[in-house]
Short mmCIF file of C-alpha atoms and ligand atoms in Angstrom, two decimals:
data_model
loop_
_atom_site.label_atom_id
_atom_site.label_comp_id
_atom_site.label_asym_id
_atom_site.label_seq_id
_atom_site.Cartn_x
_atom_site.Cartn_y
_atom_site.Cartn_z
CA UNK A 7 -1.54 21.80 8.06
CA UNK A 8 0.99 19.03 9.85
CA UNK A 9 0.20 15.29 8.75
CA UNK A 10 1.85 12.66 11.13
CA UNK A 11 3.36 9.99 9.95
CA UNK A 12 3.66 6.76 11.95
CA UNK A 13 3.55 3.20 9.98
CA UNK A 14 5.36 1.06 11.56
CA UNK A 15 7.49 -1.73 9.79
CA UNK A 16 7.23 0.74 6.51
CA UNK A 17 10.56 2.47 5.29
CA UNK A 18 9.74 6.32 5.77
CA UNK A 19 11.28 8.38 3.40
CA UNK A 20 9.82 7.54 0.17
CA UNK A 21 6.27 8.53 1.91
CA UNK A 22 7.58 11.26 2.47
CA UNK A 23 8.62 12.37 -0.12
CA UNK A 24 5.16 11.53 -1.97
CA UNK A 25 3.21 13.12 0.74
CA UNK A 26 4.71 16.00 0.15
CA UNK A 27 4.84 16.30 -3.15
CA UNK A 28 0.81 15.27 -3.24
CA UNK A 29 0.42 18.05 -0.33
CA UNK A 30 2.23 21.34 -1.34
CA UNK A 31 2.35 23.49 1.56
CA UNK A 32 2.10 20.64 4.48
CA UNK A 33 4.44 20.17 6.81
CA UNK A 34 4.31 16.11 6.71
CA UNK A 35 6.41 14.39 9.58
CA UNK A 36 7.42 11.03 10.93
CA UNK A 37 5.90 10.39 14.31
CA UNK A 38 8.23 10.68 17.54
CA UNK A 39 7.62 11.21 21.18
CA UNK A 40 6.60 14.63 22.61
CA UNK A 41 6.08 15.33 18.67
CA UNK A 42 3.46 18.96 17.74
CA UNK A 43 0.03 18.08 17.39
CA UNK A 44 -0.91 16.61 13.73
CA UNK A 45 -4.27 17.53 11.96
CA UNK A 46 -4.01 14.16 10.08
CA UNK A 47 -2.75 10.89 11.01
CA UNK A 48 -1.15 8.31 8.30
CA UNK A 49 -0.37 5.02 10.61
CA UNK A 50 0.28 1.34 10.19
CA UNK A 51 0.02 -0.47 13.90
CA UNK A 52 1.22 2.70 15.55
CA UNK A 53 1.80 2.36 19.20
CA UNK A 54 -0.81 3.68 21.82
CA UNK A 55 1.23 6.28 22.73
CA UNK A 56 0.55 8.21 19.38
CA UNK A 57 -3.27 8.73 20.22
CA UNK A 58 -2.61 9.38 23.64
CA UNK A 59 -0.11 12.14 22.61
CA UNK A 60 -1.67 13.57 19.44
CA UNK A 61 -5.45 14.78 20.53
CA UNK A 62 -6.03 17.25 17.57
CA UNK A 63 -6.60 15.05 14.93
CA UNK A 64 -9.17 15.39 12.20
CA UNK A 65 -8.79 12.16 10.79
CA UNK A 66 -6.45 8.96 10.90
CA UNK A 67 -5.34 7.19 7.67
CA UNK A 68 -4.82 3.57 7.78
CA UNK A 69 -2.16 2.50 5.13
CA UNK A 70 -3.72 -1.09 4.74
CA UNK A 71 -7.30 -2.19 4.28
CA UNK A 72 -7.63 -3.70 7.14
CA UNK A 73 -8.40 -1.83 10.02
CA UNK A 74 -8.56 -5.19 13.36
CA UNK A 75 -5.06 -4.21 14.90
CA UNK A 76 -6.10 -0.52 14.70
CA UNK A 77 -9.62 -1.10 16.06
CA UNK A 78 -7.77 -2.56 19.26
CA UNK A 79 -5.86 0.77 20.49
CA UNK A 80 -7.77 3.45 22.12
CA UNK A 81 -8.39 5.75 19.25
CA UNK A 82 -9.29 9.29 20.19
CA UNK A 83 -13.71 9.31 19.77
CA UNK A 84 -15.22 10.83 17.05
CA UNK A 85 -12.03 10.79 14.35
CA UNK A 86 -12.84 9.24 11.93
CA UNK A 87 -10.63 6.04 10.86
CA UNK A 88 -10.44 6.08 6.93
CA UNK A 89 -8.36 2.44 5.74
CA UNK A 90 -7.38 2.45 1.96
CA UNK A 91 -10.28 2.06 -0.54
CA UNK A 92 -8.64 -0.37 -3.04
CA UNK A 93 -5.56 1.61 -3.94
CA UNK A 94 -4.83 -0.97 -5.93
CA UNK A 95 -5.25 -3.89 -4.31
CA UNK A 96 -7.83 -5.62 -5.55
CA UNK A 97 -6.70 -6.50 -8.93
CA UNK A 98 -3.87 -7.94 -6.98
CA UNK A 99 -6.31 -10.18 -4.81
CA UNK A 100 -8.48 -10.98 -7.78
CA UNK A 101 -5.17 -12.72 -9.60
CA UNK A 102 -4.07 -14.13 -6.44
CA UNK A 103 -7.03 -16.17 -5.32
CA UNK A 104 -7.81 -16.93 -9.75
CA UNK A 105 -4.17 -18.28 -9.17
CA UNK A 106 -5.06 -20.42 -6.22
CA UNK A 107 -8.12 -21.49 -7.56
CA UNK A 108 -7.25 -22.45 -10.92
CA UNK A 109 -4.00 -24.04 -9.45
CA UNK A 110 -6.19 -26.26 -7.30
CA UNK A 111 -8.89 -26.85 -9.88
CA UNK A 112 -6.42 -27.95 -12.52
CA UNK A 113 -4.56 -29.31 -10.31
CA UNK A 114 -1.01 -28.01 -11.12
CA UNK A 115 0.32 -28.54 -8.13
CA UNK A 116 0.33 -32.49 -8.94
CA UNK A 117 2.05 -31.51 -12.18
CA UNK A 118 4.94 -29.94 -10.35
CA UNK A 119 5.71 -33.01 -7.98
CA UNK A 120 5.40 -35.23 -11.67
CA UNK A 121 7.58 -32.53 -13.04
CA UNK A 122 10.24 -32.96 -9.94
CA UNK A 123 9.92 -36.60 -10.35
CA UNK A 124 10.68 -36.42 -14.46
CA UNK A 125 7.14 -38.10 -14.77
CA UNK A 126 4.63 -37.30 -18.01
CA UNK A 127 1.26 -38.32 -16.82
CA UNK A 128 -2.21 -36.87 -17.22
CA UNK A 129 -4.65 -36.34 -15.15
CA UNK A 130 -8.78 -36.25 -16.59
CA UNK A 131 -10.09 -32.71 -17.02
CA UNK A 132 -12.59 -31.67 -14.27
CA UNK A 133 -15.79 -30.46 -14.99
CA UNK A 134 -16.30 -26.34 -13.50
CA UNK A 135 -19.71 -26.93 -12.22
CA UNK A 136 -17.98 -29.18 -9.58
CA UNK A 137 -16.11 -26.49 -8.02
CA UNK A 138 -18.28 -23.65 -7.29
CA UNK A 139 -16.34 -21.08 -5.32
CA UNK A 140 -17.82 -19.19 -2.30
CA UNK A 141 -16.53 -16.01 -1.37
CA UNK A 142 -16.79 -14.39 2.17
CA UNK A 143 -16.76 -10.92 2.02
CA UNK A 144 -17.99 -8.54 -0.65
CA UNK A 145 -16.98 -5.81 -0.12
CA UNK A 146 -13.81 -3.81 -2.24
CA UNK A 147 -11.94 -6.78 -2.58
CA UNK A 148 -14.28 -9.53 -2.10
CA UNK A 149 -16.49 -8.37 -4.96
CA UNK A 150 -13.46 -8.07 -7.67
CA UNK A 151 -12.18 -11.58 -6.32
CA UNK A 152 -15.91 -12.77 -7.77
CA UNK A 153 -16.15 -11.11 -10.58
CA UNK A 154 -12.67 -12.32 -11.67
CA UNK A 155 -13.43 -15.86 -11.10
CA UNK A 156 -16.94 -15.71 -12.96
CA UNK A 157 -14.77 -15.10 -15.79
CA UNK A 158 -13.65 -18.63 -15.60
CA UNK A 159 -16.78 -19.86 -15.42
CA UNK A 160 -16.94 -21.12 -11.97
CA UNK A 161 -19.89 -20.96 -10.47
CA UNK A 162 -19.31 -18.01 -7.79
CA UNK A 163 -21.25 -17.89 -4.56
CA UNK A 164 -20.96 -14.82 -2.03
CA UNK A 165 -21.62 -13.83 0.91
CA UNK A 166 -21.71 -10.78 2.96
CA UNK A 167 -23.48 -9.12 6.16
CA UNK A 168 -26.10 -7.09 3.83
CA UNK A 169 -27.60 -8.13 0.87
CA UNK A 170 -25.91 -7.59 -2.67
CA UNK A 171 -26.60 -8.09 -6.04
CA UNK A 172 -23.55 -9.16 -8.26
CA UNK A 173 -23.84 -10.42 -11.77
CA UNK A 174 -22.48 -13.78 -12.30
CA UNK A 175 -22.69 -14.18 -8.34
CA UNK A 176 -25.18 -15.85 -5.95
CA UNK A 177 -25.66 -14.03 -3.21
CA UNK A 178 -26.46 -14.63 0.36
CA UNK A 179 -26.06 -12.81 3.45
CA UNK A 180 -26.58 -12.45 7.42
CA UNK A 181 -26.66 -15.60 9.55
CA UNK A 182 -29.84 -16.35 7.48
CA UNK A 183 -27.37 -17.19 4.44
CA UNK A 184 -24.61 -18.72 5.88
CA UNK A 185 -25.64 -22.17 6.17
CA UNK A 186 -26.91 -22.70 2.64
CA UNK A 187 -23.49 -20.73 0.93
CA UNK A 188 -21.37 -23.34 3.07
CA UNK A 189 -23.75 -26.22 1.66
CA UNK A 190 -23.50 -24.70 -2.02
CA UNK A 191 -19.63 -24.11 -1.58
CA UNK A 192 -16.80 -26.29 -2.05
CA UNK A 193 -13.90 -23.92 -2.10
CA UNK A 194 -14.03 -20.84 0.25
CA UNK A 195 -11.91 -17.74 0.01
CA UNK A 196 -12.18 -15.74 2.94
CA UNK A 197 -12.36 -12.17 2.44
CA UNK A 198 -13.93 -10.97 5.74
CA UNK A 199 -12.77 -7.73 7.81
CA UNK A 200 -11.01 -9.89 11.44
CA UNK A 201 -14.12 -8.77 13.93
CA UNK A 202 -16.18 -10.39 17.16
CA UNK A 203 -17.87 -11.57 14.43
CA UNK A 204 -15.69 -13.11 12.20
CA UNK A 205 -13.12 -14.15 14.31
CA UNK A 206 -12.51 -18.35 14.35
CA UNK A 207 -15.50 -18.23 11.45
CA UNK A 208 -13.34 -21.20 9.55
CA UNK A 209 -13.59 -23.54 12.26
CA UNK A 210 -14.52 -27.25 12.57
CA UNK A 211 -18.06 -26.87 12.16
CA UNK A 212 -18.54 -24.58 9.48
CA UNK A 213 -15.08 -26.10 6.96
CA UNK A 214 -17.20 -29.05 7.44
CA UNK A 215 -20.38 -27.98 6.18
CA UNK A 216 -18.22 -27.31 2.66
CA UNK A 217 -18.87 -29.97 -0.29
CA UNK A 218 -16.68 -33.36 0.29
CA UNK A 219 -13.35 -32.35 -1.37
CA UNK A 220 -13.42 -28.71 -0.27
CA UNK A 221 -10.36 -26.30 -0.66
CA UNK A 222 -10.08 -23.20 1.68
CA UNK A 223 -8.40 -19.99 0.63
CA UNK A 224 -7.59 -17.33 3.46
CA UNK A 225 -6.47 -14.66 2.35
CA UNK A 226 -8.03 -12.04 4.94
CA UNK A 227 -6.38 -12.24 8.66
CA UNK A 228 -4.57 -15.35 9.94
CA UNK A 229 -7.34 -15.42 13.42
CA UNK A 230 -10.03 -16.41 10.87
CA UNK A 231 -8.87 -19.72 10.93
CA UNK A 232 -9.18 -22.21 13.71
CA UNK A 233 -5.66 -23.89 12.30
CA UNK A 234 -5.77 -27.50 14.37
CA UNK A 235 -9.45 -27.78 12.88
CA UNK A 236 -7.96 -27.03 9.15
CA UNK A 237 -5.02 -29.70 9.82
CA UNK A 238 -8.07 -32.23 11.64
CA UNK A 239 -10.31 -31.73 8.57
CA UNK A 240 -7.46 -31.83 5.63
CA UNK A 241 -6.34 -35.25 7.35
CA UNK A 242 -10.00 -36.88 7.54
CA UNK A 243 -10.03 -36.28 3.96
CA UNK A 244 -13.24 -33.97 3.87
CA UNK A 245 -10.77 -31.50 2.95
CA UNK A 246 -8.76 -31.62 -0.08
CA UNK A 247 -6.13 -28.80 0.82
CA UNK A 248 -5.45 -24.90 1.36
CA UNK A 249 -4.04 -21.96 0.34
CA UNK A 250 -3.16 -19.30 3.08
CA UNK A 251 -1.42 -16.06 2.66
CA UNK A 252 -2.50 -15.16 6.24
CA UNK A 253 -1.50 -16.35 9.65
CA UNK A 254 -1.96 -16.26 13.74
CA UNK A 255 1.56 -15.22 14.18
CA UNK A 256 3.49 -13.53 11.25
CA UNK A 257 5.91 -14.30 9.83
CA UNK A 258 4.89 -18.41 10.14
CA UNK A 259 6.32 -19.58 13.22
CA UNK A 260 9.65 -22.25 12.05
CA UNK A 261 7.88 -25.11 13.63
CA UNK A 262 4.39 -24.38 12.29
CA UNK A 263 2.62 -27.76 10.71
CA UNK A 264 1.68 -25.18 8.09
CA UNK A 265 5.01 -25.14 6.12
CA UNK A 266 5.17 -29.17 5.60
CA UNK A 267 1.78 -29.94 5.21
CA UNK A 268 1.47 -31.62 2.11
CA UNK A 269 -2.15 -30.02 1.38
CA UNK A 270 -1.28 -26.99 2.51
CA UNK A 271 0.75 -24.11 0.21
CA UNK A 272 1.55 -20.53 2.24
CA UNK A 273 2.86 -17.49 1.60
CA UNK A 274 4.00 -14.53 3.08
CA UNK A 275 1.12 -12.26 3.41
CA UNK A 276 1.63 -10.96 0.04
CA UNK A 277 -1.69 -11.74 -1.84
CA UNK A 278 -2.93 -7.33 -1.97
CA UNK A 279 0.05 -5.46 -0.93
CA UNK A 280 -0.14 -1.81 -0.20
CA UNK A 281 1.16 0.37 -3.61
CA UNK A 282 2.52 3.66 -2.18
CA UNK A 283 1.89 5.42 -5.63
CA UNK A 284 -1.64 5.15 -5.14
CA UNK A 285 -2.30 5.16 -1.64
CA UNK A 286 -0.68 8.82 -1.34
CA UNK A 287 -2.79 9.75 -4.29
CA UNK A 288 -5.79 8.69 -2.13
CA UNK A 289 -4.76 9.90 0.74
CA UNK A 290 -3.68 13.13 -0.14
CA UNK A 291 -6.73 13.68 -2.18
CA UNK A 292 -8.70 12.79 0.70
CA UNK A 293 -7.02 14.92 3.09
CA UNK A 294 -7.67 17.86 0.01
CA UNK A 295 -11.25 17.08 -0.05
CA UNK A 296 -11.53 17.26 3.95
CA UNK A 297 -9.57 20.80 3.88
CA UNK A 298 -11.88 22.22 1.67
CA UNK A 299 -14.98 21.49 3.37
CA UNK A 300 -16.12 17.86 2.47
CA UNK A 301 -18.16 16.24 4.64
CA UNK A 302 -15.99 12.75 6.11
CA UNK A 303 -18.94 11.04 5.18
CA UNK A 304 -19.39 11.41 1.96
CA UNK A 305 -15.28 10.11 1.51
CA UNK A 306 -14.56 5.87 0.69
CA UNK A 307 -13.46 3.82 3.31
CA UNK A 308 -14.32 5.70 6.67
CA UNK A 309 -14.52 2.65 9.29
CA UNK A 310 -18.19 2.27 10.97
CA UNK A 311 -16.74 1.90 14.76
CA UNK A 312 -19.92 0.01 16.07
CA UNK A 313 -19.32 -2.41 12.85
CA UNK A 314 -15.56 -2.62 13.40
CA UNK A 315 -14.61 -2.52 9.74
P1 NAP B 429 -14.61 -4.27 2.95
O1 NAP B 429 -14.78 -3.50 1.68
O2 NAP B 429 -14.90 -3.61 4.25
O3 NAP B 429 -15.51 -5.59 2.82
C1 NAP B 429 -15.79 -6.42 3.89
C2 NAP B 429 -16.90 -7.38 3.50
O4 NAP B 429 -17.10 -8.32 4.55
C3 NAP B 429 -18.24 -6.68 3.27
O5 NAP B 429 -18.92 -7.25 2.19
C4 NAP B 429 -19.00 -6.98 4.58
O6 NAP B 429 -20.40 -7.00 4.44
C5 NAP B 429 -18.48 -8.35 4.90
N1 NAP B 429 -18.66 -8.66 6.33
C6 NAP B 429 -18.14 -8.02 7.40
N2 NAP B 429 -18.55 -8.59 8.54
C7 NAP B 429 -19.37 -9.61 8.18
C8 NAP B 429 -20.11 -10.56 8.90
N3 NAP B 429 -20.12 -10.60 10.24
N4 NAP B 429 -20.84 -11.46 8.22
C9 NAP B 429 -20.87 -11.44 6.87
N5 NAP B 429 -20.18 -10.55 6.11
C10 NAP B 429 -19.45 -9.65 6.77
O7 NAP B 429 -13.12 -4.83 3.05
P2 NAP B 429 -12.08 -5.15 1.88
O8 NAP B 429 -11.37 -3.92 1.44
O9 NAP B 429 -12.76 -5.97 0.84
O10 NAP B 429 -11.01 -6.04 2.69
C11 NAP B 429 -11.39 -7.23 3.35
C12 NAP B 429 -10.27 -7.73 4.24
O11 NAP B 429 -9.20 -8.26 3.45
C13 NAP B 429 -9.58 -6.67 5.10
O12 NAP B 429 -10.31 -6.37 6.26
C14 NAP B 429 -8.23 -7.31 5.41
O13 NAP B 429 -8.30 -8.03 6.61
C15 NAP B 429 -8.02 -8.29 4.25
N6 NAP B 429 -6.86 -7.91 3.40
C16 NAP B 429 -5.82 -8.79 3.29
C17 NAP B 429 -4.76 -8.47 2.48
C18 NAP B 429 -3.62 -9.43 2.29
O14 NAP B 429 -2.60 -9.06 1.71
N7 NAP B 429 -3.73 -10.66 2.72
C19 NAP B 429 -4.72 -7.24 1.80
C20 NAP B 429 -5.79 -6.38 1.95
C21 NAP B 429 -6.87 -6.72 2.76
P3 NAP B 429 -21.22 -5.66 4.08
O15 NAP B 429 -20.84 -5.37 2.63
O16 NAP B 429 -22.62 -6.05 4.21
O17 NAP B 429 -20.73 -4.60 5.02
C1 GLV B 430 -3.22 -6.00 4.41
O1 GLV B 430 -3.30 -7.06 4.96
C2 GLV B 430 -4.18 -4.96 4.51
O2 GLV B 430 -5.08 -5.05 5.36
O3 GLV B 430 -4.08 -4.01 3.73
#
């Protein structure tokens, strides 16, 4: 069996190394031009030329969850696309968007500018029925994110394309949902696969449907956001600021308004990073299960093509 390795951005060797240690007997490669044909693909943004050149494959591993800049290549039909299946990832979401909420909600980021300024001041404790959350997206990481923050007794909202059933979460779904978990929300944490669908989904129009005071959390793909709306709706006031970890153009363009906006706190796309311990051992177990007969199916995380995601 040859695996083909092509992830761009990623540093190689250690991946390697794992992959071949997790798959005794495979001959596991890094991708290059004019390269022998792979059974198995393990790829980060790979160029096009890697599906045009490798045309046996039996299935392509995405080392990420999401699967948008993927879904945008011509991928070779009926392969099946499998992204990672939390590998980890969404206990590192869950405390990333618990930060951002509870930073928000408690509002420690006015403590730090007191702090900078040598000032000991208090600020009246805020009730958590006034800041119910609303998730989009729950799915893997979506549905840890809400579970975490029901913890903290925040009223959780979520919402998703089909119905769910989450304790501690009210749950909407479809078009049908969306208006009333905007109305019931007042800070959103996106959490949505980048689609058609989803695309521009925090825009004027639907940010503004949020509670008065509402906080927005991206934390899924940078081209969820419509950013002059966030900046229009922050500076009216319906908005009370944002936390994004996600961004059109990556890393944040110098001049963005982003960086100095004093509602707005970014970082670098760092909110569920990819573990390499655990993605090998889900890859290479999944690559074990396919070898000995398993039907694709029946494995976590194969993409629906028609769905995107
Ligand atoms: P997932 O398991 O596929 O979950 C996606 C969720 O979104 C599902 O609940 C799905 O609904 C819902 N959804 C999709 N399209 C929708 C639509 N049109 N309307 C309403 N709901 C819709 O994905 P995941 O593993 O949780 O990851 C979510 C995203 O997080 C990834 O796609 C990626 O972009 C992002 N991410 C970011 C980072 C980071 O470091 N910033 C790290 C990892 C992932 P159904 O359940 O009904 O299908
Ligand atoms: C990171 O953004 C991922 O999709 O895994």
């Amino acid at each position: 069996m040859r695996v083909s390795f092509c992830c761009t951005g990623t540093t190689a060797q250690p991946w390697l190394d794992g992959l071949r240690a997790a798959l005794p007997g495979a001959v596991v490669e890094v991708w290059s031009a004019g390269a022998a044909a792979a059974d198995h693909a393990i790829v980060w943004a790979p160029p096009q030329q890697f599906f045009d050149e490798q045309t046996g494959l039996k299935a392509i591993f995405n080392i990420g969850a999401g699967v948008d800049a993927l879904m945008k290549l011509r991928l070779p039909p009926e392969v099946p696309v499998v992204r990672l299946d939390d590998a980890g990832m969404s206990v590192q979401m869950a405390e990333y968007v618990c930060h951002a909420v509870i930073r928000h909600f408690r509002e420690f980021d006015g403590y730090e500018s007191d702090m900078a300024r040598g000032e000991w001041s208090y600020r009246k404790p805020r009730l958590h029925a006034d800041f119910p959350v609303g998730v989009m997206g729950l799915g893997v990481l979506g549905a840890r994110v809400s579970r975490a923050l029901a913890q903290f007794d925040f009223p959780v909202l979520g919402w998703s394309r089909s119905a769910k059933s989450i304790p501690g979460v009210q749950c909407f779904s479809g078009e049908a949902g969306f208006n009333d978990f905007l109305a019931a929300t007042r800070i959103v944490v996106c959490l949505l696969p980048l689609t058609a669908e989803t695309e521009g989904i925090l825009r004027h129009d639907t940010l503004s449907r949020l509670q008065p005071g509402g906080y927005v959390i991206n934390v899924a793909r940078g081209r969820h956001l419509v950013d002059d709306d966030l900046i229009a709706l922050l500076d009216s006031g319906h908005l009370a600021g944002a936390m994004l970890d996600v961004f059109r153009t990556e890393p944040l363009p110098e001049d963005h308004p982003f960086w100095k906006h004093p509602k707005i706190a970014v970082t670098p796309h760092t909110s569920a990073r990819t573990l390499r311990e655990e993605s090998i051992a889900q890859i290479a177990a999944k690559i074990r299960a396919l070898q000995n007969g398993t039907p694709v199916s029946t494995l976590a995380g194969v993409v629906d093509p028609k769905k995107g995601y």
